[in-house]
Amino acid sequence: MTVYDYIPVYGGAVIDPAANGGEVSRIDLYDSPERSGTPAATAGPAARLRDAAYRFALADLPDGRYWCIVTFTPGEGRGPVSDRTVRVDFPVGTGLLASAEQIADKLKVPLPLSAQQRETFRDAITDAQSDVAGYLMQPLLPQPRTLAGVHPVYGWDLYDARAWPLHDVDDIVTVVSYSENPDGSYDVQLLTGLNAAREEPIVRYVIAHAAESIRNDPGTAGGDGAGRRVTSLSAEGQSVSYDAAPLEGQAGALPTLASLAGYRKRVYRPIPVTPAAPWPYSRGRRYSRW
């Protein structure tokens, strides 16, 4: 059994069907992009995690890509709608920010993938993630943490990390769930740290550089024409021209590590200040006219 988290979108905006009297009722997984015939698997209804976040419990399926239809009711009195944009690549929840199928899409390698191709692509994803983690100076996967017997701060939504006593945590905190105890206190489940799988710029970097590392190494390209991009070949085969990659900053260029600078872990240190005698015996620390 595995899980898949889904965020419903309706009318061009994220919505919360349960808050409007609706529900996220089911997900159907198909073996082909036509999404027709008998589904390979069906699950539902989805459990509401928090505002506009729902979770399906999926049966374990063979590794590969499945094209999905998610059916949900936007609100009370409205008819069901279908979301046909969802794709799920098994296995799910492995700690990798991308799937082997996403790398195959970049390399124009046809699906399904062989076991060797899948392992090669996963190795490239792992290498790209290692580079990102080293640059950001922090892990890419959040760590669980539990607060037991705490009381929320009045005025904050209970799914907001600022509602809980976290003064000793200088990190990204996500509230997963909370439960009320008989004495009025709460037990809170948290995730602490960067959840890179939900950050699109990081995911894009990992996919782009994993694919490029394979593309530039013909020995590990998967054997399906995923090597360097040839633009021309002489009749005798004595000269080959390759497509020049766009320069940094141009459209279509690979993202750089510098584009992820906003995610770097900041280290704060107090600035040492020499103690000063109180005014009027000295100038003080803040106010001075000479």
GROMACS .gro file of C-alpha atoms in nm:
model
  290
    1MET     CA    1   0.000   0.000   0.000
    2THR     CA    2   0.127   0.346  -0.092
    3VAL     CA    3  -0.016   0.698  -0.078
    4TYR     CA    4  -0.058   0.976  -0.330
    5ASP     CA    5  -0.129   1.336  -0.226
    6TYR     CA    6  -0.360   1.540  -0.447
    7ILE     CA    7  -0.444   1.913  -0.456
    8PRO     CA    8  -0.771   1.985  -0.642
    9VAL     CA    9  -0.786   2.273  -0.889
   10TYR     CA   10  -1.114   2.406  -1.026
   11GLY     CA   11  -1.177   2.716  -1.233
   12GLY     CA   12  -0.807   2.795  -1.245
   13ALA     CA   13  -0.764   2.806  -0.866
   14VAL     CA   14  -0.691   2.565  -0.584
   15ILE     CA   15  -1.010   2.474  -0.398
   16ASP     CA   16  -1.107   2.273  -0.091
   17PRO     CA   17  -1.412   2.063  -0.188
   18ALA     CA   18  -1.481   1.936   0.166
   19ALA     CA   19  -1.505   2.292   0.299
   20ASN     CA   20  -1.776   2.362   0.039
   21GLY     CA   21  -1.975   2.044   0.098
   22GLY     CA   22  -1.805   1.841  -0.177
   23GLU     CA   23  -1.550   1.560  -0.176
   24VAL     CA   24  -1.260   1.407  -0.367
   25SER     CA   25  -1.425   1.079  -0.449
   26ARG     CA   26  -1.192   0.856  -0.654
   27ILE     CA   27  -0.884   0.809  -0.866
   28ASP     CA   28  -0.859   0.568  -1.160
   29LEU     CA   29  -0.517   0.457  -1.287
   30TYR     CA   30  -0.473   0.345  -1.650
   31ASP     CA   31  -0.189   0.179  -1.839
   32SER     CA   32  -0.205   0.418  -2.136
   33PRO     CA   33  -0.238   0.794  -2.190
   34GLU     CA   34  -0.576   0.739  -2.360
   35ARG     CA   35  -0.721   0.666  -2.016
   36SER     CA   36  -0.975   0.424  -2.159
   37GLY     CA   37  -1.079   0.069  -2.093
   38THR     CA   38  -1.056  -0.104  -1.756
   39PRO     CA   39  -0.845   0.083  -1.498
   40ALA     CA   40  -0.538  -0.091  -1.364
   41ALA     CA   41  -0.644   0.022  -1.016
   42THR     CA   42  -0.905   0.240  -0.847
   43ALA     CA   43  -0.899   0.407  -0.506
   44GLY     CA   44  -1.113   0.646  -0.307
   45PRO     CA   45  -1.254   0.845  -0.150
   46ALA     CA   46  -0.953   1.053  -0.055
   47ALA     CA   47  -0.884   1.148   0.306
   48ARG     CA   48  -0.862   1.521   0.377
   49LEU     CA   49  -0.523   1.606   0.526
   50ARG     CA   50  -0.570   1.981   0.568
   51ASP     CA   51  -0.706   2.272   0.367
   52ALA     CA   52  -0.707   2.176  -0.005
   53ALA     CA   53  -0.485   1.870   0.052
   54TYR     CA   54  -0.615   1.515   0.005
   55ARG     CA   55  -0.454   1.172   0.020
   56PHE     CA   56  -0.538   0.854  -0.171
   57ALA     CA   57  -0.433   0.510  -0.048
   58LEU     CA   58  -0.319   0.320  -0.358
   59ALA     CA   59  -0.255  -0.048  -0.404
   60ASP     CA   60   0.101  -0.144  -0.496
   61LEU     CA   61   0.139  -0.170  -0.874
   62PRO     CA   62   0.432  -0.275  -1.096
   63ASP     CA   63   0.693  -0.005  -1.158
   64GLY     CA   64   0.603   0.231  -1.438
   65ARG     CA   65   0.384   0.524  -1.535
   66TYR     CA   66   0.008   0.530  -1.488
   67TRP     CA   67  -0.223   0.793  -1.638
   68CYS     CA   68  -0.503   0.892  -1.403
   69ILE     CA   69  -0.847   1.045  -1.380
   70VAL     CA   70  -0.937   1.207  -1.049
   71THR     CA   71  -1.306   1.268  -0.988
   72PHE     CA   72  -1.420   1.524  -0.731
   73THR     CA   73  -1.723   1.736  -0.648
   74PRO     CA   74  -1.625   2.105  -0.611
   75GLY     CA   75  -1.905   2.182  -0.367
   76GLU     CA   76  -2.257   2.114  -0.254
   77GLY     CA   77  -2.509   2.122  -0.537
   78ARG     CA   78  -2.241   2.098  -0.808
   79GLY     CA   79  -2.185   1.806  -1.038
   80PRO     CA   80  -1.868   1.594  -1.035
   81VAL     CA   81  -1.572   1.701  -1.247
   82SER     CA   82  -1.277   1.502  -1.378
   83ASP     CA   83  -0.910   1.596  -1.366
   84ARG     CA   84  -0.728   1.421  -1.652
   85THR     CA   85  -0.388   1.584  -1.597
   86VAL     CA   86  -0.264   1.351  -1.323
   87ARG     CA   87   0.018   1.102  -1.380
   88VAL     CA   88   0.163   0.873  -1.114
   89ASP     CA   89   0.502   0.704  -1.157
   90PHE     CA   90   0.549   0.394  -0.943
   91PRO     CA   91   0.719   0.338  -0.704
   92VAL     CA   92   0.593   0.637  -0.504
   93GLY     CA   93   0.750   0.783  -0.191
   94THR     CA   94   1.107   0.660  -0.245
   95GLY     CA   95   1.282   0.981  -0.139
   96LEU     CA   96   1.377   1.068  -0.498
   97LEU     CA   97   1.258   1.407  -0.619
   98ALA     CA   98   1.192   1.275  -0.970
   99SER     CA   99   1.103   0.947  -1.134
  100ALA     CA  100   1.283   0.748  -1.401
  101GLU     CA  101   0.992   0.820  -1.636
  102GLN     CA  102   1.044   1.196  -1.600
  103ILE     CA  103   1.407   1.153  -1.704
  104ALA     CA  104   1.294   0.941  -1.998
  105ASP     CA  105   1.059   1.221  -2.106
  106LYS     CA  106   1.353   1.464  -2.121
  107LEU     CA  107   1.567   1.217  -2.313
  108LYS     CA  108   1.284   1.116  -2.551
  109VAL     CA  109   1.327   0.754  -2.444
  110PRO     CA  110   1.009   0.554  -2.513
  111LEU     CA  111   0.815   0.390  -2.231
  112PRO     CA  112   0.804   0.140  -2.072
  113LEU     CA  113   1.161   0.139  -1.944
  114SER     CA  114   1.375  -0.167  -1.899
  115ALA     CA  115   1.503  -0.254  -1.553
  116GLN     CA  116   1.856  -0.142  -1.651
  117GLN     CA  117   1.736   0.192  -1.784
  118ARG     CA  118   1.537   0.250  -1.468
  119GLU     CA  119   1.840   0.187  -1.246
  120THR     CA  120   2.060   0.412  -1.462
  121PHE     CA  121   1.812   0.698  -1.444
  122ARG     CA  122   1.767   0.661  -1.070
  123ASP     CA  123   2.143   0.676  -1.017
  124ALA     CA  124   2.156   1.001  -1.215
  125ILE     CA  125   1.873   1.145  -1.003
  126THR     CA  126   2.058   1.051  -0.683
  127ASP     CA  127   2.375   1.225  -0.806
  128ALA     CA  128   2.183   1.542  -0.894
  129GLN     CA  129   2.015   1.544  -0.553
  130SER     CA  130   2.354   1.510  -0.383
  131ASP     CA  131   2.479   1.820  -0.565
  132VAL     CA  132   2.171   2.017  -0.460
  133ALA     CA  133   2.191   1.906  -0.097
  134GLY     CA  134   2.558   2.006  -0.081
  135TYR     CA  135   2.487   2.348  -0.227
  136LEU     CA  136   2.188   2.416  -0.004
  137MET     CA  137   2.375   2.287   0.303
  138GLN     CA  138   2.074   2.088   0.422
  139PRO     CA  139   1.893   1.760   0.351
  140LEU     CA  140   1.622   1.759   0.086
  141LEU     CA  141   1.383   1.543   0.289
  142PRO     CA  142   1.206   1.672   0.602
  143GLN     CA  143   1.233   1.492   0.934
  144PRO     CA  144   0.934   1.398   1.157
  145ARG     CA  145   0.885   1.558   1.496
  146THR     CA  146   0.612   1.530   1.760
  147LEU     CA  147   0.490   1.792   2.008
  148ALA     CA  148   0.303   1.633   2.300
  149GLY     CA  149   0.066   1.811   2.534
  150VAL     CA  150   0.103   2.162   2.389
  151HIS     CA  151  -0.145   2.448   2.360
  152PRO     CA  152  -0.193   2.656   2.044
  153VAL     CA  153  -0.147   3.029   2.018
  154TYR     CA  154  -0.483   3.204   1.990
  155GLY     CA  155  -0.571   3.348   1.652
  156TRP     CA  156  -0.367   3.116   1.428
  157ASP     CA  157  -0.500   2.834   1.214
  158LEU     CA  158  -0.398   2.504   1.372
  159TYR     CA  159  -0.231   2.392   1.048
  160ASP     CA  160  -0.007   2.700   1.064
  161ALA     CA  161   0.328   2.627   1.232
  162ARG     CA  162   0.308   2.966   1.406
  163ALA     CA  163   0.020   2.834   1.616
  164TRP     CA  164   0.253   2.603   1.812
  165PRO     CA  165   0.546   2.659   2.053
  166LEU     CA  166   0.841   2.618   1.815
  167HIS     CA  167   1.072   2.893   1.936
  168ASP     CA  168   1.372   2.660   1.941
  169VAL     CA  169   1.333   2.557   1.575
  170ASP     CA  170   1.502   2.778   1.315
  171ASP     CA  171   1.383   2.579   1.016
  172ILE     CA  172   1.091   2.516   0.782
  173VAL     CA  173   0.809   2.348   0.975
  174THR     CA  174   0.496   2.186   0.828
  175VAL     CA  175   0.204   2.072   1.041
  176VAL     CA  176   0.098   1.725   0.928
  177SER     CA  177  -0.181   1.659   1.178
  178TYR     CA  178  -0.298   1.738   1.529
  179SER     CA  179  -0.527   1.573   1.784
  180GLU     CA  180  -0.689   1.712   2.096
  181ASN     CA  181  -0.636   1.543   2.432
  182PRO     CA  182  -0.902   1.516   2.707
  183ASP     CA  183  -0.728   1.789   2.910
  184GLY     CA  184  -0.754   2.039   2.623
  185SER     CA  185  -0.391   2.011   2.511
  186TYR     CA  186  -0.283   1.887   2.169
  187ASP     CA  187  -0.045   1.632   2.022
  188VAL     CA  188   0.099   1.766   1.698
  189GLN     CA  189   0.280   1.579   1.419
  190LEU     CA  190   0.530   1.796   1.231
  191LEU     CA  191   0.778   1.776   0.947
  192THR     CA  192   1.091   1.981   1.006
  193GLY     CA  193   1.324   2.084   0.725
  194LEU     CA  194   1.307   2.152   0.354
  195ASN     CA  195   1.053   1.938   0.166
  196ALA     CA  196   1.225   1.965  -0.172
  197ALA     CA  197   0.973   1.739  -0.346
  198ARG     CA  198   0.718   2.022  -0.318
  199GLU     CA  199   0.953   2.291  -0.451
  200GLU     CA  200   0.922   2.304  -0.831
  201PRO     CA  201   1.253   2.489  -0.898
  202ILE     CA  202   1.447   2.220  -0.710
  203VAL     CA  203   1.261   1.937  -0.884
  204ARG     CA  204   1.321   2.098  -1.223
  205TYR     CA  205   1.693   2.132  -1.152
  206VAL     CA  206   1.722   1.766  -1.050
  207ILE     CA  207   1.535   1.646  -1.361
  208ALA     CA  208   1.728   1.871  -1.601
  209HIS     CA  209   2.073   1.783  -1.471
  210ALA     CA  210   2.005   1.413  -1.429
  211ALA     CA  211   1.891   1.400  -1.793
  212GLU     CA  212   2.186   1.609  -1.912
  213SER     CA  213   2.440   1.390  -1.732
  214ILE     CA  214   2.300   1.086  -1.911
  215ARG     CA  215   2.272   1.266  -2.246
  216ASN     CA  216   2.639   1.364  -2.239
  217ASP     CA  217   2.759   1.014  -2.154
  218PRO     CA  218   2.676   0.778  -2.444
  219GLY     CA  219   2.791   0.481  -2.237
  220THR     CA  220   2.504   0.533  -1.993
  221ALA     CA  221   2.240   0.680  -2.224
  222GLY     CA  222   2.016   0.376  -2.208
  223GLY     CA  223   2.082   0.260  -2.563
  224ASP     CA  224   1.781   0.440  -2.712
  225GLY     CA  225   1.936   0.736  -2.891
  226ALA     CA  226   1.954   0.947  -2.577
  227GLY     CA  227   2.315   1.059  -2.633
  228ARG     CA  228   2.439   1.396  -2.757
  229ARG     CA  229   2.215   1.581  -3.001
  230VAL     CA  230   2.345   1.543  -3.358
  231THR     CA  231   2.251   1.820  -3.602
  232SER     CA  232   2.439   1.702  -3.914
  233LEU     CA  233   2.645   1.406  -4.032
  234SER     CA  234   2.861   1.396  -4.347
  235ALA     CA  235   2.792   1.136  -4.614
  236GLU     CA  236   3.116   0.956  -4.537
  237GLY     CA  237   3.060   0.979  -4.165
  238GLN     CA  238   3.388   1.167  -4.120
  239SER     CA  239   3.242   1.477  -3.951
  240VAL     CA  240   2.965   1.523  -3.700
  241SER     CA  241   2.803   1.845  -3.581
  242TYR     CA  242   2.628   1.868  -3.247
  243ASP     CA  243   2.357   2.104  -3.132
  244ALA     CA  244   2.497   2.384  -2.919
  245ALA     CA  245   2.334   2.419  -2.580
  246PRO     CA  246   2.176   2.757  -2.500
  247LEU     CA  247   2.391   2.990  -2.294
  248GLU     CA  248   2.313   3.052  -1.930
  249GLY     CA  249   2.016   3.284  -1.898
  250GLN     CA  250   1.879   3.211  -2.246
  251ALA     CA  251   1.547   3.038  -2.303
  252GLY     CA  252   1.588   2.663  -2.283
  253ALA     CA  253   1.916   2.678  -2.090
  254LEU     CA  254   1.971   2.441  -1.802
  255PRO     CA  255   1.896   2.585  -1.457
  256THR     CA  256   2.206   2.653  -1.249
  257LEU     CA  257   2.272   2.592  -0.882
  258ALA     CA  258   2.269   2.968  -0.833
  259SER     CA  259   1.899   2.966  -0.924
  260LEU     CA  260   1.839   2.775  -0.599
  261ALA     CA  261   2.018   3.029  -0.380
  262GLY     CA  262   1.693   3.132  -0.214
  263TYR     CA  263   1.665   2.784  -0.058
  264ARG     CA  264   2.010   2.787   0.103
  265LYS     CA  265   2.013   2.736   0.475
  266ARG     CA  266   2.104   3.060   0.649
  267VAL     CA  267   2.337   3.061   0.946
  268TYR     CA  268   2.273   3.345   1.185
  269ARG     CA  269   2.535   3.460   1.433
  270PRO     CA  270   2.503   3.751   1.676
  271ILE     CA  271   2.724   4.047   1.598
  272PRO     CA  272   2.968   4.102   1.885
  273VAL     CA  273   2.925   4.446   2.041
  274THR     CA  274   3.155   4.601   2.295
  275PRO     CA  275   2.955   4.697   2.606
  276ALA     CA  276   2.928   5.069   2.663
  277ALA     CA  277   2.859   5.268   2.973
  278PRO     CA  278   2.507   5.410   2.996
  279TRP     CA  279   2.425   5.761   2.881
  280PRO     CA  280   2.522   6.033   2.972
  281TYR     CA  281   2.861   5.888   3.065
  282SER     CA  282   2.919   5.760   2.712
  283ARG     CA  283   2.768   5.784   2.363
  284GLY     CA  284   2.571   5.462   2.408
  285ARG     CA  285   2.516   5.205   2.134
  286ARG     CA  286   2.243   5.355   1.921
  287TYR     CA  287   2.218   5.731   1.958
  288SER     CA  288   2.511   5.962   1.912
  289ARG     CA  289   2.551   6.315   1.785
  290TRP     CA  290   2.932   6.321   1.773
   0.00000   0.00000   0.00000
